[in-house]
PDB file of C-alpha atoms in Angstrom:
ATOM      1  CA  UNK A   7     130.013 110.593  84.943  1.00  0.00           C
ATOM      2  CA  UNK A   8     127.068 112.759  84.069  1.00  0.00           C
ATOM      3  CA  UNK A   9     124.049 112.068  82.849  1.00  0.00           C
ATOM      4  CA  UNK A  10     123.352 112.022  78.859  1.00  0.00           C
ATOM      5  CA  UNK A  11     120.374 114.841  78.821  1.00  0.00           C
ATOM      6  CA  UNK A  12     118.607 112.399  75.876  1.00  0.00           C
ATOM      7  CA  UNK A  13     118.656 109.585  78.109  1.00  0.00           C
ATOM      8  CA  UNK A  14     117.082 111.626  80.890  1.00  0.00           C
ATOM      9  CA  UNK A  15     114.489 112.870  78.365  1.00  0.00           C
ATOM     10  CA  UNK A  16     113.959 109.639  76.910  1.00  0.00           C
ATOM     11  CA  UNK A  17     112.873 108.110  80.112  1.00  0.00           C
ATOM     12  CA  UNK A  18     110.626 111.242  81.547  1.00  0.00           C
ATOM     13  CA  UNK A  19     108.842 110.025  78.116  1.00  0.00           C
ATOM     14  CA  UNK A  20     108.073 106.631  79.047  1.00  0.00           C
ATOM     15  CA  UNK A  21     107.751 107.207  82.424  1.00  0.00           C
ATOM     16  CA  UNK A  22     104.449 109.922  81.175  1.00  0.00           C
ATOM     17  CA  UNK A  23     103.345 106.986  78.176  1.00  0.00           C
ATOM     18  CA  UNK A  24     103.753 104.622  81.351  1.00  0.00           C
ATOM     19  CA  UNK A  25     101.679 107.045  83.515  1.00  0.00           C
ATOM     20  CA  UNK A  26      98.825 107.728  80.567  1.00  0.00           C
ATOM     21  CA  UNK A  27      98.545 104.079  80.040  1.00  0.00           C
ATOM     22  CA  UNK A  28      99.090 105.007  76.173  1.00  0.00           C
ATOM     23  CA  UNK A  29     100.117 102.336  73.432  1.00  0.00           C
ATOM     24  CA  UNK A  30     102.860 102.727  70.887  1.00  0.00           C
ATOM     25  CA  UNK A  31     101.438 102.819  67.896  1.00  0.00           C
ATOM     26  CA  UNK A  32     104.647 103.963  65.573  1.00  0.00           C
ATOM     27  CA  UNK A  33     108.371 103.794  65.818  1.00  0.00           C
ATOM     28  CA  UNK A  34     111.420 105.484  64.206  1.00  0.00           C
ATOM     29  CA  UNK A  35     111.092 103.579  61.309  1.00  0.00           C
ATOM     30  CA  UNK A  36     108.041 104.336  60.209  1.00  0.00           C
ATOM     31  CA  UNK A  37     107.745 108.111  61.103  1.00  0.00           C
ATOM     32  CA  UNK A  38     110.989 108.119  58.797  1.00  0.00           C
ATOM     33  CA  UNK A  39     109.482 105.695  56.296  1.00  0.00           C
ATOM     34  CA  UNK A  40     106.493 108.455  56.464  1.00  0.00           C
ATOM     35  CA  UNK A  41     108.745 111.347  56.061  1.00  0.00           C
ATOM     36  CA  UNK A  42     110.645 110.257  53.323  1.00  0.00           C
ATOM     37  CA  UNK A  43     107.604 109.232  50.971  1.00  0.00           C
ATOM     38  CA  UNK A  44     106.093 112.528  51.608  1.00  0.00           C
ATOM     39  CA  UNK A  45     108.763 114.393  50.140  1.00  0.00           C
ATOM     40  CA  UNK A  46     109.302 111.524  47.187  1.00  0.00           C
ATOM     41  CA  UNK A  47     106.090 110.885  46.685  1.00  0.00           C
ATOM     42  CA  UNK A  48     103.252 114.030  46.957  1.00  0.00           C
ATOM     43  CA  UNK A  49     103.385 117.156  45.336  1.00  0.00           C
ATOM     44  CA  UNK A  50     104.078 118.606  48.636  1.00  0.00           C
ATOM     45  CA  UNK A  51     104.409 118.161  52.495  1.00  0.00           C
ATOM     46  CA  UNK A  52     101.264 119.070  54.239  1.00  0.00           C
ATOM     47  CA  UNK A  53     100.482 121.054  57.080  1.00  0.00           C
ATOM     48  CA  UNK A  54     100.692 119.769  60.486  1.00  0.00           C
ATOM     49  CA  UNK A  55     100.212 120.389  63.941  1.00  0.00           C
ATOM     50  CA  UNK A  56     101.806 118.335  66.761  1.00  0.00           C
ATOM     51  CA  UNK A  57     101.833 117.214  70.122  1.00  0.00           C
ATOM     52  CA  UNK A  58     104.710 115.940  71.484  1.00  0.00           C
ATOM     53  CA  UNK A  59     104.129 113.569  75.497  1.00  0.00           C
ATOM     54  CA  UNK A  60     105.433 116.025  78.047  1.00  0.00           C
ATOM     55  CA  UNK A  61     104.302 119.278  76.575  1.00  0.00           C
ATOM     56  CA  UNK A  62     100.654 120.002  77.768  1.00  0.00           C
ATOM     57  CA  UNK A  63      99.496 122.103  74.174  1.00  0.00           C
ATOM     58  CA  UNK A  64     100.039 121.483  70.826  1.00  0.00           C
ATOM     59  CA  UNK A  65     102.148 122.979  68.063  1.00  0.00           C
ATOM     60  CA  UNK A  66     100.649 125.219  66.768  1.00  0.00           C
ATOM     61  CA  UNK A  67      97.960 125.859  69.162  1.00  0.00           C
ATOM     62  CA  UNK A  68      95.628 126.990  66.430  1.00  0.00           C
ATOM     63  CA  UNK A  69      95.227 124.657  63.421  1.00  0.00           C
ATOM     64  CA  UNK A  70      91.504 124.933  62.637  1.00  0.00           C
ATOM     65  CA  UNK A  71      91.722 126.557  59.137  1.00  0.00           C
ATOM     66  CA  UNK A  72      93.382 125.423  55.781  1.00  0.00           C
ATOM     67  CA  UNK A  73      97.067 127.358  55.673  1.00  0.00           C
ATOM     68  CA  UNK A  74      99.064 128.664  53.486  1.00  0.00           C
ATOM     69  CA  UNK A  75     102.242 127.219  54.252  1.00  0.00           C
ATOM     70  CA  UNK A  76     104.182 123.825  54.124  1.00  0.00           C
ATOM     71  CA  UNK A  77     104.714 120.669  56.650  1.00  0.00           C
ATOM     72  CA  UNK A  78     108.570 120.624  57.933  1.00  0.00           C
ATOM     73  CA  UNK A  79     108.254 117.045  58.446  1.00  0.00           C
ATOM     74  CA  UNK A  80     112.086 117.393  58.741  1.00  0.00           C
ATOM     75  CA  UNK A  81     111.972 119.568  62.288  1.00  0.00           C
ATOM     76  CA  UNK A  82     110.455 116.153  63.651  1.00  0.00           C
ATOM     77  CA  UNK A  83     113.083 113.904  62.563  1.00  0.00           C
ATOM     78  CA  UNK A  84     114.872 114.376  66.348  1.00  0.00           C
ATOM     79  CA  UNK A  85     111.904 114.071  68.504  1.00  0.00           C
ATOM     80  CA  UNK A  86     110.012 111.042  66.573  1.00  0.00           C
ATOM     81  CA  UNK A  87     109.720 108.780  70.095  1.00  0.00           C
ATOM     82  CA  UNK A  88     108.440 111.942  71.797  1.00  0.00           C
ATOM     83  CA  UNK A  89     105.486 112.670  69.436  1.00  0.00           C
ATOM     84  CA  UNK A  90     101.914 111.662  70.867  1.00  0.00           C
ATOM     85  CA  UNK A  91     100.262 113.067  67.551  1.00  0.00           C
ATOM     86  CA  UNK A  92     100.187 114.579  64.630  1.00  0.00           C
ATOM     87  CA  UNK A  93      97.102 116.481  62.832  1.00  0.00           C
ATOM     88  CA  UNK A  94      98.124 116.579  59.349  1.00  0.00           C
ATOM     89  CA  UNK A  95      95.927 118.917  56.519  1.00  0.00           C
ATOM     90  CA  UNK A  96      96.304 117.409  53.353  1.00  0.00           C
ATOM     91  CA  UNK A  97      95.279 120.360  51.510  1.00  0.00           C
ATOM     92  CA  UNK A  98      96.890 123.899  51.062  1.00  0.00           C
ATOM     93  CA  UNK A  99      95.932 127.341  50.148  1.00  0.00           C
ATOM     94  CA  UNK A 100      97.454 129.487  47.056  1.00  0.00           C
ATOM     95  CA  UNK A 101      97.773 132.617  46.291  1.00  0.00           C
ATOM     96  CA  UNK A 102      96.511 133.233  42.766  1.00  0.00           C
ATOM     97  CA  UNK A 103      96.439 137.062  43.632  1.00  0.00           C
ATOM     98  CA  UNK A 104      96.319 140.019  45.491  1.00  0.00           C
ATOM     99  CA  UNK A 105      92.371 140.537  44.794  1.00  0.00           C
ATOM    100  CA  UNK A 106      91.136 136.801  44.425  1.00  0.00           C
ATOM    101  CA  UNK A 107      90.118 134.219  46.525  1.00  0.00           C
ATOM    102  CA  UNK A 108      93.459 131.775  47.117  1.00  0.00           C
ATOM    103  CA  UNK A 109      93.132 128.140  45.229  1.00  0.00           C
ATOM    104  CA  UNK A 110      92.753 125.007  47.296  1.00  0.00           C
ATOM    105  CA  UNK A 111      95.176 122.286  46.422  1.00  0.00           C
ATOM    106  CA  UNK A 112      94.230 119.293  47.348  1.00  0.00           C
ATOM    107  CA  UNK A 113      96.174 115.979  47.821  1.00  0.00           C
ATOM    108  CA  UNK A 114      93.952 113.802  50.289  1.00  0.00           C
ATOM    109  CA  UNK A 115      93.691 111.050  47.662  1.00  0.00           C
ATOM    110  CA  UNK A 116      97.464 111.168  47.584  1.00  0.00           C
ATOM    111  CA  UNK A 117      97.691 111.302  51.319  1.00  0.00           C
ATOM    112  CA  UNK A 118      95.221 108.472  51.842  1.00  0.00           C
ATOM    113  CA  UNK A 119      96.774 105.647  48.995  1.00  0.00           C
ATOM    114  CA  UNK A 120     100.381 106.490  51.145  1.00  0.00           C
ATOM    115  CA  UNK A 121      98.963 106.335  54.420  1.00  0.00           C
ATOM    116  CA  UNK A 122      97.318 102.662  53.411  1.00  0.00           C
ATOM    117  CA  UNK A 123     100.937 102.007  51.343  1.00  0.00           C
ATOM    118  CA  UNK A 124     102.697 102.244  53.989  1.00  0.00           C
ATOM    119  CA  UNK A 125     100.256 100.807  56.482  1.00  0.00           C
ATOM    120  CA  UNK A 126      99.884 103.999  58.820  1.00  0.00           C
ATOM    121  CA  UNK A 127      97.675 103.637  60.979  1.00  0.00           C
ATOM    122  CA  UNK A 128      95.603 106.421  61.351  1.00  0.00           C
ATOM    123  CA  UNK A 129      92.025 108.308  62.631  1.00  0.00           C
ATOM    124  CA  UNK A 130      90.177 110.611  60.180  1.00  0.00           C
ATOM    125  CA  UNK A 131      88.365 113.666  62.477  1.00  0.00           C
ATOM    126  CA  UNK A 132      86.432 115.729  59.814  1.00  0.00           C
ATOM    127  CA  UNK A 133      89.069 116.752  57.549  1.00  0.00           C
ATOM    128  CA  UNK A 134      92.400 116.198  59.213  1.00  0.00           C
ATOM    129  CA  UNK A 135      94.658 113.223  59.737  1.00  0.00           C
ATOM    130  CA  UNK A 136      95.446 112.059  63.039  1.00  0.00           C
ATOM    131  CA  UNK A 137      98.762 109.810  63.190  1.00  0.00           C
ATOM    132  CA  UNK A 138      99.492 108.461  66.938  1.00  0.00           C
ATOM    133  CA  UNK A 139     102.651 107.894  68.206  1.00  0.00           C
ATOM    134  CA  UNK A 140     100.918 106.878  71.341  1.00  0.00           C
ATOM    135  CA  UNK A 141      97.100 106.296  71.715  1.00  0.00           C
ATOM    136  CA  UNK A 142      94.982 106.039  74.384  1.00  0.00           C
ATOM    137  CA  UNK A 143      92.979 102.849  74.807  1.00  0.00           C
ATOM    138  CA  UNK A 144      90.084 104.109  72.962  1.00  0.00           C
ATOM    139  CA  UNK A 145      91.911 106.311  70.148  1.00  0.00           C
ATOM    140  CA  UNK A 146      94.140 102.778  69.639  1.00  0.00           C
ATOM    141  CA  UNK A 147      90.782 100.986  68.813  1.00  0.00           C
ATOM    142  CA  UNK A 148      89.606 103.537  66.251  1.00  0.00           C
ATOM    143  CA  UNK A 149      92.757 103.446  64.459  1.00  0.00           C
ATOM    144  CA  UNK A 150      92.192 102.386  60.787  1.00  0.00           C
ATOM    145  CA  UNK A 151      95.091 101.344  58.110  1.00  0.00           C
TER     146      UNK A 151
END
């Protein structure tokens, strides 16, 4: 019989969370409770950038600026047990036009009241959102609801 390939994955994942010494800090249900009130609830889904247990760099590498697109919260629907983080911009830039400055839309407020709804915990590092899948000792014990 061979092996399922998710299985196989599954366990190199806890075998590395094992390794790291990390704590769980979210399951399936609430990444999906997550995912769902961000498209119900927010004007729209913002920007992230991931990191997922056995990849070694983020997704996308650079993340530093405001962007101008959207958060595909639905690509990480399949993966949710393998994410160690997410960085999440609650803001995103407009175009208003080809010679003006874009607009900043802002929905941090928004982002903040669902975060605290749905009792996410998570770790505010200047002006991005860090949700953990799996902390490290110390990142688990900054973790705010």
């Amino acid at each position: 019989m061979k092996a399922d390939p998710d299985q196989i994955h599954k366990q190199k994942v806890i075998a590395e969370v094992e390794q790291r010494s990390l704590t769980s800090v979210m399951n399936h249900t609430r990444w999906n409770e997550l995912k769902e009130a961000i498209y119900l609830e927010l004007r729209f889904p913002p920007a992230f950038q991931n990191k997922y247990v056995l990849e070694a760099e983020p997704y996308p590498l650079v993340f530093e600026q405001d962007v101008f697109y959207l958060g595909d919260w639905e690509s990480l629907s399949t993966a949710w047990y393998n994410i160690e983080w997410v960085r999440v911009k609650p803001r995103l830039l407009e175009h208003t036009g080809k010679y003006t400055e874009p607009t900043l839309l802002n929905i941090e407020a928004e982002w903040v009241n669902l975060l605290q709804r749905l009792r996410i915990p998570y770790l505010k590092k200047e002006q991005d959102y860090w949700i953990y899948g799996y902390a490290t000792a110390t990142e688990f014990e900054q973790l705010g609801y």
